[in-house]
Amino acid sequence: MSTMNAKASSESEEEASGMRSKILGVSGHLGEVKRGQVILVAYLIATLELTFLFMQMGAMPYLAKSLGLDSVGFGYLQTTFGVLQLVGGPIFGRFADQFGTRAALILSCASGSAFFLLMSISTSIPLLFLSRLPAVFMHGLPGAQKVITDLTTPSQRADALGKLGLCFGIGIIIGSALGGVLSTKFGIFVPTYVGLVGNLINTMIAMVWIPLQDKAKSGHHVAEHKSGSVFSIREILRLMKFPGVMEVFVIKVFAGLPIGLFLIMFSIISMDFFGLEAVESGYLMSYFGVLQMVIQGLIIGKLTNHCTERTLLRLSIFVFAGVGVGMALMRTVWHYCIVVVPMVFAFSMLGTITDSIITKAVPSSDTGTMLGICASVQPLTRTVGPTVGGFLYKQFGVSSFGYLQLIVNIGLFIYLLKSEVPLSEAKS
């Protein structure tokens, strides 16, 4: 069995190496240098898109309030954004598989430009809702993940994907601060102008620096893949039938769901339960972003190089269960500042490892679709979060999120101990 695994691993490495050369059009040392440059560009595109996204999140409540939108209407606005991203994730992934990562990133950045353009002319509530429409194709992070997946070997993938957490952390810190400063100092619509120009620049970066793809496909799968529509539900469901994919995806969805519901309600919890002002909540978000950068940039990569994916998946679930205990017992914001450290670690580890496992389990020609499906997990939480999270908080209090987190992850941990998920024990 070990010989077969070693052979499969070797073949996978050789296929990935050939794939990288085909995509870049070069080989040897020059190819490796260019590969590194393209990956850095993907990190840059993801960082800029996330920065602008968090910037508009900081300015959006003030814009909505100035147009006369109440808290209920604002909730509908957020839900609309979540639903569009939820629907668009798999479609964007299919688009990337059929037309290439370069075309997908250009589509994402161009959609971001349209998003901010419509926001900048939103002088009424209907226009503000209309401005959410381009969000269906705004998936810069999955696009960057697709670039990394195409240009790294399976053994390098988890580490490279983990570094995207740095982009996320930078986006939270700079974007949140920038949105507040620009809207307060220069006017509500200024962040939308900055976002419009920034996304146009991002589009140009993708057009110039991301290479065209010529992915190697073979046989029956090619015909099936090419003939399927970008909107094909059957093609998306087909990927879930690959060994281990459905199991890992279900773990990805449910392991962090209770904490996801808590984070959706955090703006209310920070005021009612912790008694924080808006400025203090901003500081807490910055603290969250710094933790994300440190953990993803310094810790996750080292662990993926020394431990198997199965071990790290079990570790993240075990830590999530411990986080549930901490959340059930916390009473002050200082308790939360302690609990959030293992919370960020578990979130980061789970996201990196599950994405790595799933993209290895499907053919290379389908990694975009799979990453798009994975990217729909957060929009799903944002969609159901206000309703389910609001019910839990109102009926059972903050501790209910912790108890639910503990129960769900104990069940998942027991399942992982008894199962062979993921199927391979190879190191990341």
Short mmCIF file of C-alpha atoms in Angstrom, two decimals:
data_model
loop_
_atom_site.label_atom_id
_atom_site.label_comp_id
_atom_site.label_asym_id
_atom_site.label_seq_id
_atom_site.Cartn_x
_atom_site.Cartn_y
_atom_site.Cartn_z
CA MET A 1 0.00 0.00 0.00
CA SER A 2 2.82 2.43 0.88
CA THR A 3 4.50 1.64 -2.46
CA MET A 4 1.27 2.44 -4.33
CA ASN A 5 0.86 5.70 -2.39
CA ALA A 6 4.44 6.68 -3.13
CA LYS A 7 3.95 5.91 -6.82
CA ALA A 8 0.70 7.91 -6.93
CA SER A 9 2.39 10.80 -5.15
CA SER A 10 5.30 10.71 -7.60
CA GLU A 11 2.96 10.66 -10.60
CA SER A 12 0.99 13.55 -9.10
CA GLU A 13 4.17 15.58 -8.65
CA GLU A 14 5.26 14.89 -12.25
CA GLU A 15 1.82 15.82 -13.62
CA ALA A 16 1.80 19.03 -11.59
CA SER A 17 5.31 19.92 -12.80
CA GLY A 18 4.24 19.42 -16.42
CA MET A 19 1.11 21.45 -15.82
CA ARG A 20 3.11 24.38 -14.44
CA SER A 21 5.42 24.36 -17.46
CA LYS A 22 2.45 24.29 -19.87
CA ILE A 23 0.76 27.21 -18.12
CA LEU A 24 3.87 29.38 -18.03
CA GLY A 25 5.23 28.29 -21.40
CA VAL A 26 8.74 27.87 -19.93
CA SER A 27 10.65 25.21 -18.07
CA GLY A 28 13.62 24.79 -15.74
CA HIS A 29 14.94 27.54 -13.46
CA LEU A 30 13.37 30.34 -15.52
CA GLY A 31 10.01 28.61 -15.22
CA GLU A 32 10.33 28.39 -11.43
CA VAL A 33 11.21 32.10 -11.22
CA LYS A 34 8.23 33.06 -13.36
CA ARG A 35 5.99 30.74 -11.37
CA GLY A 36 6.98 32.56 -8.18
CA GLN A 37 6.29 35.94 -9.80
CA VAL A 38 2.82 34.88 -10.95
CA ILE A 39 1.96 33.57 -7.48
CA LEU A 40 3.09 36.87 -5.93
CA VAL A 41 0.85 38.74 -8.39
CA ALA A 42 -2.05 36.48 -7.35
CA TYR A 43 -1.38 37.40 -3.71
CA LEU A 44 -1.36 41.10 -4.66
CA ILE A 45 -4.66 40.86 -6.56
CA ALA A 46 -6.32 39.03 -3.64
CA THR A 47 -4.97 41.58 -1.12
CA LEU A 48 -6.25 44.56 -3.10
CA GLU A 49 -9.67 43.04 -3.74
CA LEU A 50 -10.12 42.09 -0.07
CA THR A 51 -8.97 45.56 1.04
CA PHE A 52 -11.57 47.26 -1.15
CA LEU A 53 -14.24 44.77 -0.03
CA PHE A 54 -13.64 45.45 3.68
CA MET A 55 -13.40 49.16 2.91
CA GLN A 56 -16.95 49.19 1.50
CA MET A 57 -18.15 47.12 4.47
CA GLY A 58 -16.91 49.90 6.75
CA ALA A 59 -18.61 52.62 4.72
CA MET A 60 -21.81 50.78 3.75
CA PRO A 61 -23.76 51.26 7.05
CA TYR A 62 -23.31 55.05 6.78
CA LEU A 63 -24.30 55.10 3.11
CA ALA A 64 -27.37 52.97 3.81
CA LYS A 65 -28.37 55.19 6.74
CA SER A 66 -27.99 58.36 4.65
CA LEU A 67 -30.45 56.91 2.11
CA GLY A 68 -32.99 56.15 4.85
CA LEU A 69 -32.50 52.38 5.08
CA ASP A 70 -33.39 51.02 8.55
CA SER A 71 -31.72 48.09 10.33
CA VAL A 72 -34.16 45.55 8.86
CA GLY A 73 -33.58 46.85 5.35
CA PHE A 74 -29.83 46.81 5.93
CA GLY A 75 -30.13 43.16 6.94
CA TYR A 76 -31.90 42.42 3.65
CA LEU A 77 -29.10 44.25 1.82
CA GLN A 78 -26.45 42.08 3.51
CA THR A 79 -28.46 38.92 2.82
CA THR A 80 -28.74 39.89 -0.87
CA PHE A 81 -24.96 40.20 -1.06
CA GLY A 82 -24.52 36.81 0.66
CA VAL A 83 -26.99 35.02 -1.63
CA LEU A 84 -25.35 36.43 -4.77
CA GLN A 85 -21.90 35.31 -3.59
CA LEU A 86 -23.30 31.92 -2.61
CA VAL A 87 -24.79 31.37 -6.07
CA GLY A 88 -21.82 32.87 -7.89
CA GLY A 89 -19.03 30.83 -6.23
CA PRO A 90 -19.52 27.53 -8.12
CA ILE A 91 -20.36 29.39 -11.36
CA PHE A 92 -17.15 31.42 -11.08
CA GLY A 93 -15.19 28.21 -10.48
CA ARG A 94 -16.69 26.54 -13.56
CA PHE A 95 -15.86 29.66 -15.57
CA ALA A 96 -12.23 29.46 -14.39
CA ASP A 97 -12.01 25.79 -15.40
CA GLN A 98 -13.45 26.40 -18.87
CA PHE A 99 -11.86 29.74 -19.79
CA GLY A 100 -8.74 29.88 -17.61
CA THR A 101 -7.67 31.62 -14.42
CA ARG A 102 -6.63 34.81 -16.21
CA ALA A 103 -10.12 35.30 -17.68
CA ALA A 104 -11.69 34.50 -14.28
CA LEU A 105 -9.55 37.03 -12.40
CA ILE A 106 -10.27 39.70 -15.02
CA LEU A 107 -14.00 38.94 -14.65
CA SER A 108 -13.73 39.23 -10.85
CA CYS A 109 -11.85 42.55 -10.94
CA ALA A 110 -14.12 43.99 -13.66
CA SER A 111 -17.16 42.98 -11.60
CA GLY A 112 -15.61 44.75 -8.63
CA SER A 113 -15.29 47.90 -10.78
CA ALA A 114 -18.98 47.66 -11.75
CA PHE A 115 -19.87 47.05 -8.09
CA PHE A 116 -18.19 50.27 -6.91
CA LEU A 117 -19.41 52.25 -9.93
CA LEU A 118 -23.02 51.40 -9.10
CA MET A 119 -22.38 52.19 -5.43
CA SER A 120 -20.95 55.60 -6.36
CA ILE A 121 -24.20 56.57 -8.13
CA SER A 122 -26.53 55.02 -5.53
CA THR A 123 -28.74 57.98 -4.69
CA SER A 124 -31.73 55.79 -3.79
CA ILE A 125 -32.39 52.49 -2.01
CA PRO A 126 -33.28 50.55 -5.23
CA LEU A 127 -29.96 51.63 -6.78
CA LEU A 128 -28.13 50.54 -3.63
CA PHE A 129 -29.67 47.06 -3.92
CA LEU A 130 -28.85 47.02 -7.64
CA SER A 131 -25.20 47.73 -6.81
CA ARG A 132 -25.00 44.31 -5.12
CA LEU A 133 -25.63 42.48 -8.43
CA PRO A 134 -21.99 42.35 -9.68
CA ALA A 135 -21.06 40.57 -6.42
CA VAL A 136 -22.11 37.31 -8.10
CA PHE A 137 -18.74 37.28 -9.93
CA MET A 138 -16.56 38.99 -7.30
CA HIS A 139 -14.36 36.08 -6.24
CA GLY A 140 -10.77 37.30 -6.20
CA LEU A 141 -9.73 34.99 -3.37
CA PRO A 142 -10.88 31.75 -5.10
CA GLY A 143 -9.27 33.10 -8.28
CA ALA A 144 -5.95 33.50 -6.47
CA GLN A 145 -6.37 30.02 -4.95
CA LYS A 146 -6.88 28.67 -8.47
CA VAL A 147 -3.61 30.27 -9.64
CA ILE A 148 -1.75 28.75 -6.70
CA THR A 149 -3.35 25.33 -7.23
CA ASP A 150 -2.31 25.33 -10.90
CA LEU A 151 1.26 26.46 -10.22
CA THR A 152 2.22 24.38 -7.17
CA THR A 153 2.82 20.69 -6.61
CA PRO A 154 0.49 18.88 -4.19
CA SER A 155 3.27 18.89 -1.56
CA GLN A 156 3.62 22.71 -1.79
CA ARG A 157 -0.08 23.50 -2.02
CA ALA A 158 -1.17 23.75 1.62
CA ASP A 159 1.70 26.09 2.52
CA ALA A 160 1.06 28.33 -0.50
CA LEU A 161 -2.70 28.42 0.11
CA GLY A 162 -2.08 29.19 3.78
CA LYS A 163 -0.18 32.36 2.90
CA LEU A 164 -3.38 33.77 1.42
CA GLY A 165 -4.38 34.30 5.05
CA LEU A 166 -1.84 37.13 5.09
CA CYS A 167 -3.79 38.77 2.28
CA PHE A 168 -7.00 38.36 4.26
CA GLY A 169 -5.44 39.87 7.40
CA ILE A 170 -4.04 42.85 5.50
CA GLY A 171 -7.42 43.36 3.84
CA ILE A 172 -9.23 43.41 7.20
CA ILE A 173 -6.80 45.85 8.85
CA ILE A 174 -6.26 48.33 6.00
CA GLY A 175 -9.73 48.05 4.46
CA SER A 176 -11.68 48.51 7.70
CA ALA A 177 -9.57 51.49 8.75
CA LEU A 178 -9.57 53.06 5.28
CA GLY A 179 -13.34 52.80 4.89
CA GLY A 180 -13.98 54.58 8.16
CA VAL A 181 -11.38 57.32 7.61
CA LEU A 182 -12.36 58.11 4.02
CA SER A 183 -16.11 58.19 4.69
CA THR A 184 -15.68 60.33 7.84
CA LYS A 185 -13.04 62.77 6.61
CA PHE A 186 -13.90 63.16 2.92
CA GLY A 187 -17.49 62.01 2.43
CA ILE A 188 -19.59 58.86 2.22
CA PHE A 189 -19.01 58.27 -1.51
CA VAL A 190 -15.20 58.68 -1.48
CA PRO A 191 -14.53 55.00 -0.57
CA THR A 192 -16.60 53.98 -3.60
CA TYR A 193 -14.42 56.14 -5.89
CA VAL A 194 -11.26 54.65 -4.39
CA GLY A 195 -12.68 51.14 -4.81
CA LEU A 196 -13.61 51.83 -8.45
CA VAL A 197 -10.12 53.08 -9.37
CA GLY A 198 -8.47 50.30 -7.36
CA ASN A 199 -10.43 47.56 -9.10
CA LEU A 200 -9.67 49.02 -12.52
CA ILE A 201 -5.97 48.88 -11.60
CA ASN A 202 -6.46 45.31 -10.37
CA THR A 203 -8.04 44.42 -13.72
CA MET A 204 -5.00 45.77 -15.56
CA ILE A 205 -2.65 43.81 -13.28
CA ALA A 206 -4.53 40.58 -14.04
CA MET A 207 -4.47 41.27 -17.79
CA VAL A 208 -0.72 42.00 -17.86
CA TRP A 209 0.79 39.63 -15.29
CA ILE A 210 -1.41 36.52 -15.19
CA PRO A 211 -0.47 34.20 -18.10
CA LEU A 212 -2.90 32.52 -20.45
CA GLN A 213 -3.58 28.88 -19.61
CA ASP A 214 -3.46 25.78 -21.75
CA LYS A 215 -4.41 23.10 -19.31
CA ALA A 216 -3.70 19.52 -20.33
CA LYS A 217 -6.84 17.41 -20.38
CA SER A 218 -7.42 13.99 -21.72
CA GLY A 219 -9.94 11.54 -23.07
CA HIS A 220 -13.56 11.27 -22.16
CA HIS A 221 -13.34 13.76 -19.33
CA VAL A 222 -12.29 16.54 -21.69
CA ALA A 223 -15.35 16.16 -23.90
CA GLU A 224 -17.59 15.97 -20.87
CA HIS A 225 -15.94 18.97 -19.25
CA LYS A 226 -16.05 21.14 -22.35
CA SER A 227 -19.61 20.27 -23.29
CA GLY A 228 -20.96 21.13 -19.84
CA SER A 229 -22.35 24.63 -19.33
CA VAL A 230 -20.80 27.06 -16.86
CA PHE A 231 -24.17 26.88 -15.07
CA SER A 232 -24.31 23.06 -15.03
CA ILE A 233 -25.49 21.79 -11.65
CA ARG A 234 -24.77 18.21 -12.76
CA GLU A 235 -21.10 19.02 -13.30
CA ILE A 236 -20.89 20.56 -9.82
CA LEU A 237 -22.60 17.58 -8.18
CA ARG A 238 -20.33 15.18 -10.11
CA LEU A 239 -17.30 16.49 -8.21
CA MET A 240 -18.89 15.66 -4.88
CA LYS A 241 -18.84 11.97 -5.85
CA PHE A 242 -15.04 11.75 -5.88
CA PRO A 243 -13.71 9.75 -2.90
CA GLY A 244 -13.50 11.81 0.27
CA VAL A 245 -14.74 15.09 -1.27
CA MET A 246 -18.25 15.11 0.21
CA GLU A 247 -16.99 14.10 3.68
CA VAL A 248 -14.34 16.83 3.81
CA PHE A 249 -16.74 19.45 2.44
CA VAL A 250 -19.38 18.62 5.08
CA ILE A 251 -16.70 18.91 7.79
CA LYS A 252 -15.65 22.28 6.32
CA VAL A 253 -19.23 23.57 6.45
CA PHE A 254 -20.27 22.39 9.91
CA ALA A 255 -17.05 22.64 11.96
CA GLY A 256 -17.00 26.43 11.99
CA LEU A 257 -20.71 27.11 11.48
CA PRO A 258 -21.59 27.96 15.13
CA ILE A 259 -18.66 30.39 15.38
CA GLY A 260 -19.61 31.77 11.96
CA LEU A 261 -23.09 32.50 13.32
CA PHE A 262 -21.49 34.20 16.35
CA LEU A 263 -19.30 36.39 14.12
CA ILE A 264 -22.30 37.39 12.00
CA MET A 265 -23.99 38.64 15.19
CA PHE A 266 -20.79 40.14 16.61
CA SER A 267 -21.68 43.79 15.87
CA ILE A 268 -24.75 43.39 18.09
CA ILE A 269 -23.00 41.20 20.68
CA SER A 270 -20.13 43.70 20.98
CA MET A 271 -22.61 46.44 21.91
CA ASP A 272 -25.08 44.49 24.07
CA PHE A 273 -22.91 41.82 25.71
CA PHE A 274 -19.42 43.38 25.81
CA GLY A 275 -20.56 47.03 25.95
CA LEU A 276 -18.11 48.24 23.30
CA GLU A 277 -18.23 51.49 21.36
CA ALA A 278 -17.80 51.56 17.57
CA VAL A 279 -14.13 52.59 17.84
CA GLU A 280 -13.36 49.76 20.27
CA SER A 281 -15.04 47.26 17.94
CA GLY A 282 -12.77 48.54 15.17
CA TYR A 283 -9.71 47.90 17.35
CA LEU A 284 -10.97 44.39 17.99
CA MET A 285 -11.31 43.76 14.24
CA SER A 286 -7.73 45.00 13.75
CA TYR A 287 -6.58 42.59 16.48
CA PHE A 288 -8.39 39.80 14.65
CA GLY A 289 -6.63 40.76 11.41
CA VAL A 290 -3.18 40.81 13.02
CA LEU A 291 -3.78 37.35 14.53
CA GLN A 292 -4.85 36.08 11.11
CA MET A 293 -1.64 37.37 9.54
CA VAL A 294 0.65 35.95 12.23
CA ILE A 295 -0.99 32.53 12.40
CA GLN A 296 -1.35 32.05 8.64
CA GLY A 297 2.03 33.52 7.80
CA LEU A 298 4.20 32.00 10.52
CA ILE A 299 2.49 28.93 11.98
CA ILE A 300 0.26 27.21 9.41
CA GLY A 301 3.01 26.87 6.80
CA LYS A 302 5.44 25.25 9.24
CA LEU A 303 2.83 22.78 10.47
CA THR A 304 1.84 21.76 6.94
CA ASN A 305 5.48 20.96 6.20
CA HIS A 306 5.87 18.64 9.19
CA CYS A 307 2.46 17.01 9.78
CA THR A 308 0.06 14.98 7.66
CA GLU A 309 -3.18 16.52 6.46
CA ARG A 310 -5.18 13.97 8.43
CA THR A 311 -3.40 14.98 11.64
CA LEU A 312 -3.92 18.69 10.99
CA LEU A 313 -7.60 18.22 10.13
CA ARG A 314 -8.16 16.37 13.40
CA LEU A 315 -6.16 19.02 15.28
CA SER A 316 -8.28 21.86 13.91
CA ILE A 317 -11.51 20.07 14.91
CA PHE A 318 -10.14 19.33 18.40
CA VAL A 319 -9.14 23.00 18.87
CA PHE A 320 -12.56 24.09 17.62
CA ALA A 321 -14.17 21.96 20.35
CA GLY A 322 -11.95 23.66 22.95
CA VAL A 323 -12.95 27.05 21.55
CA GLY A 324 -16.57 26.06 22.16
CA VAL A 325 -15.82 25.55 25.85
CA GLY A 326 -14.11 28.95 26.03
CA MET A 327 -17.03 30.68 24.32
CA ALA A 328 -19.54 29.06 26.65
CA LEU A 329 -17.62 30.33 29.68
CA MET A 330 -16.52 33.81 28.50
CA ARG A 331 -18.06 36.84 30.21
CA THR A 332 -15.88 39.84 29.27
CA VAL A 333 -14.17 41.19 26.16
CA TRP A 334 -10.82 40.16 27.67
CA HIS A 335 -12.01 36.56 27.77
CA TYR A 336 -12.94 36.90 24.10
CA CYS A 337 -9.47 38.26 23.26
CA ILE A 338 -7.99 35.04 24.71
CA VAL A 339 -10.53 32.70 23.07
CA VAL A 340 -10.08 34.32 19.65
CA VAL A 341 -6.43 33.13 19.41
CA PRO A 342 -7.26 29.39 19.12
CA MET A 343 -10.40 30.35 17.17
CA VAL A 344 -8.36 32.04 14.43
CA PHE A 345 -5.87 29.15 14.46
CA ALA A 346 -8.63 26.56 13.98
CA PHE A 347 -10.40 28.61 11.29
CA SER A 348 -7.16 29.16 9.37
CA MET A 349 -6.02 25.55 9.65
CA LEU A 350 -9.40 24.11 8.70
CA GLY A 351 -9.77 26.37 5.65
CA THR A 352 -6.25 25.72 4.36
CA ILE A 353 -6.23 21.96 4.91
CA THR A 354 -9.73 21.27 3.55
CA ASP A 355 -9.06 23.34 0.41
CA SER A 356 -5.78 21.47 -0.11
CA ILE A 357 -7.35 18.02 0.41
CA ILE A 358 -10.33 18.70 -1.86
CA THR A 359 -8.30 20.15 -4.76
CA LYS A 360 -6.04 17.09 -4.67
CA ALA A 361 -9.04 14.75 -4.73
CA VAL A 362 -10.49 16.06 -8.01
CA PRO A 363 -8.91 16.25 -11.50
CA SER A 364 -6.75 19.31 -12.15
CA SER A 365 -9.26 20.46 -14.77
CA ASP A 366 -11.93 20.80 -12.06
CA THR A 367 -10.00 22.57 -9.29
CA GLY A 368 -11.60 25.93 -10.13
CA THR A 369 -15.13 24.59 -9.70
CA MET A 370 -14.15 22.90 -6.45
CA LEU A 371 -12.58 26.07 -5.06
CA GLY A 372 -15.71 27.97 -6.10
CA ILE A 373 -17.87 25.51 -4.16
CA CYS A 374 -15.59 25.88 -1.12
CA ALA A 375 -15.80 29.68 -1.43
CA SER A 376 -19.59 29.43 -1.07
CA VAL A 377 -19.30 28.29 2.56
CA GLN A 378 -18.85 31.81 3.97
CA PRO A 379 -21.67 33.34 1.88
CA LEU A 380 -23.90 30.48 3.07
CA THR A 381 -23.11 31.44 6.67
CA ARG A 382 -23.78 35.11 5.91
CA THR A 383 -27.12 34.16 4.34
CA VAL A 384 -28.51 32.03 7.20
CA GLY A 385 -26.50 33.79 9.93
CA PRO A 386 -28.74 36.78 10.74
CA THR A 387 -31.82 34.57 11.15
CA VAL A 388 -30.33 31.55 12.95
CA GLY A 389 -27.75 33.57 14.91
CA GLY A 390 -30.36 36.11 15.96
CA PHE A 391 -32.64 33.34 17.25
CA LEU A 392 -29.84 31.68 19.25
CA TYR A 393 -28.68 34.97 20.78
CA LYS A 394 -32.18 36.16 21.68
CA GLN A 395 -33.44 32.86 23.09
CA PHE A 396 -30.34 31.33 24.71
CA GLY A 397 -27.65 34.02 24.96
CA VAL A 398 -23.99 34.16 23.89
CA SER A 399 -23.07 30.89 25.62
CA SER A 400 -25.37 28.96 23.23
CA PHE A 401 -22.88 29.54 20.39
CA GLY A 402 -20.14 27.94 22.51
CA TYR A 403 -22.19 24.90 23.52
CA LEU A 404 -23.29 24.32 19.91
CA GLN A 405 -19.68 24.65 18.75
CA LEU A 406 -18.55 22.09 21.35
CA ILE A 407 -21.27 19.53 20.52
CA VAL A 408 -20.80 19.76 16.72
CA ASN A 409 -17.02 19.42 16.85
CA ILE A 410 -16.96 16.58 19.38
CA GLY A 411 -19.19 14.67 16.96
CA LEU A 412 -16.93 15.52 14.02
CA PHE A 413 -13.78 14.59 15.96
CA ILE A 414 -15.18 11.16 16.87
CA TYR A 415 -16.14 10.65 13.22
CA LEU A 416 -12.62 11.56 12.04
CA LEU A 417 -11.02 9.17 14.54
CA LYS A 418 -13.10 6.28 13.18
CA SER A 419 -12.84 7.17 9.47
CA GLU A 420 -10.09 7.35 6.86
CA VAL A 421 -10.68 11.00 5.94
CA PRO A 422 -8.69 12.22 4.13
CA LEU A 423 -7.84 9.05 2.23
CA SER A 424 -4.12 9.86 1.99
CA GLU A 425 -1.72 10.16 4.94
CA ALA A 426 0.89 12.02 2.87
CA LYS A 427 2.41 15.17 4.33
CA SER A 428 1.06 18.45 3.03
#
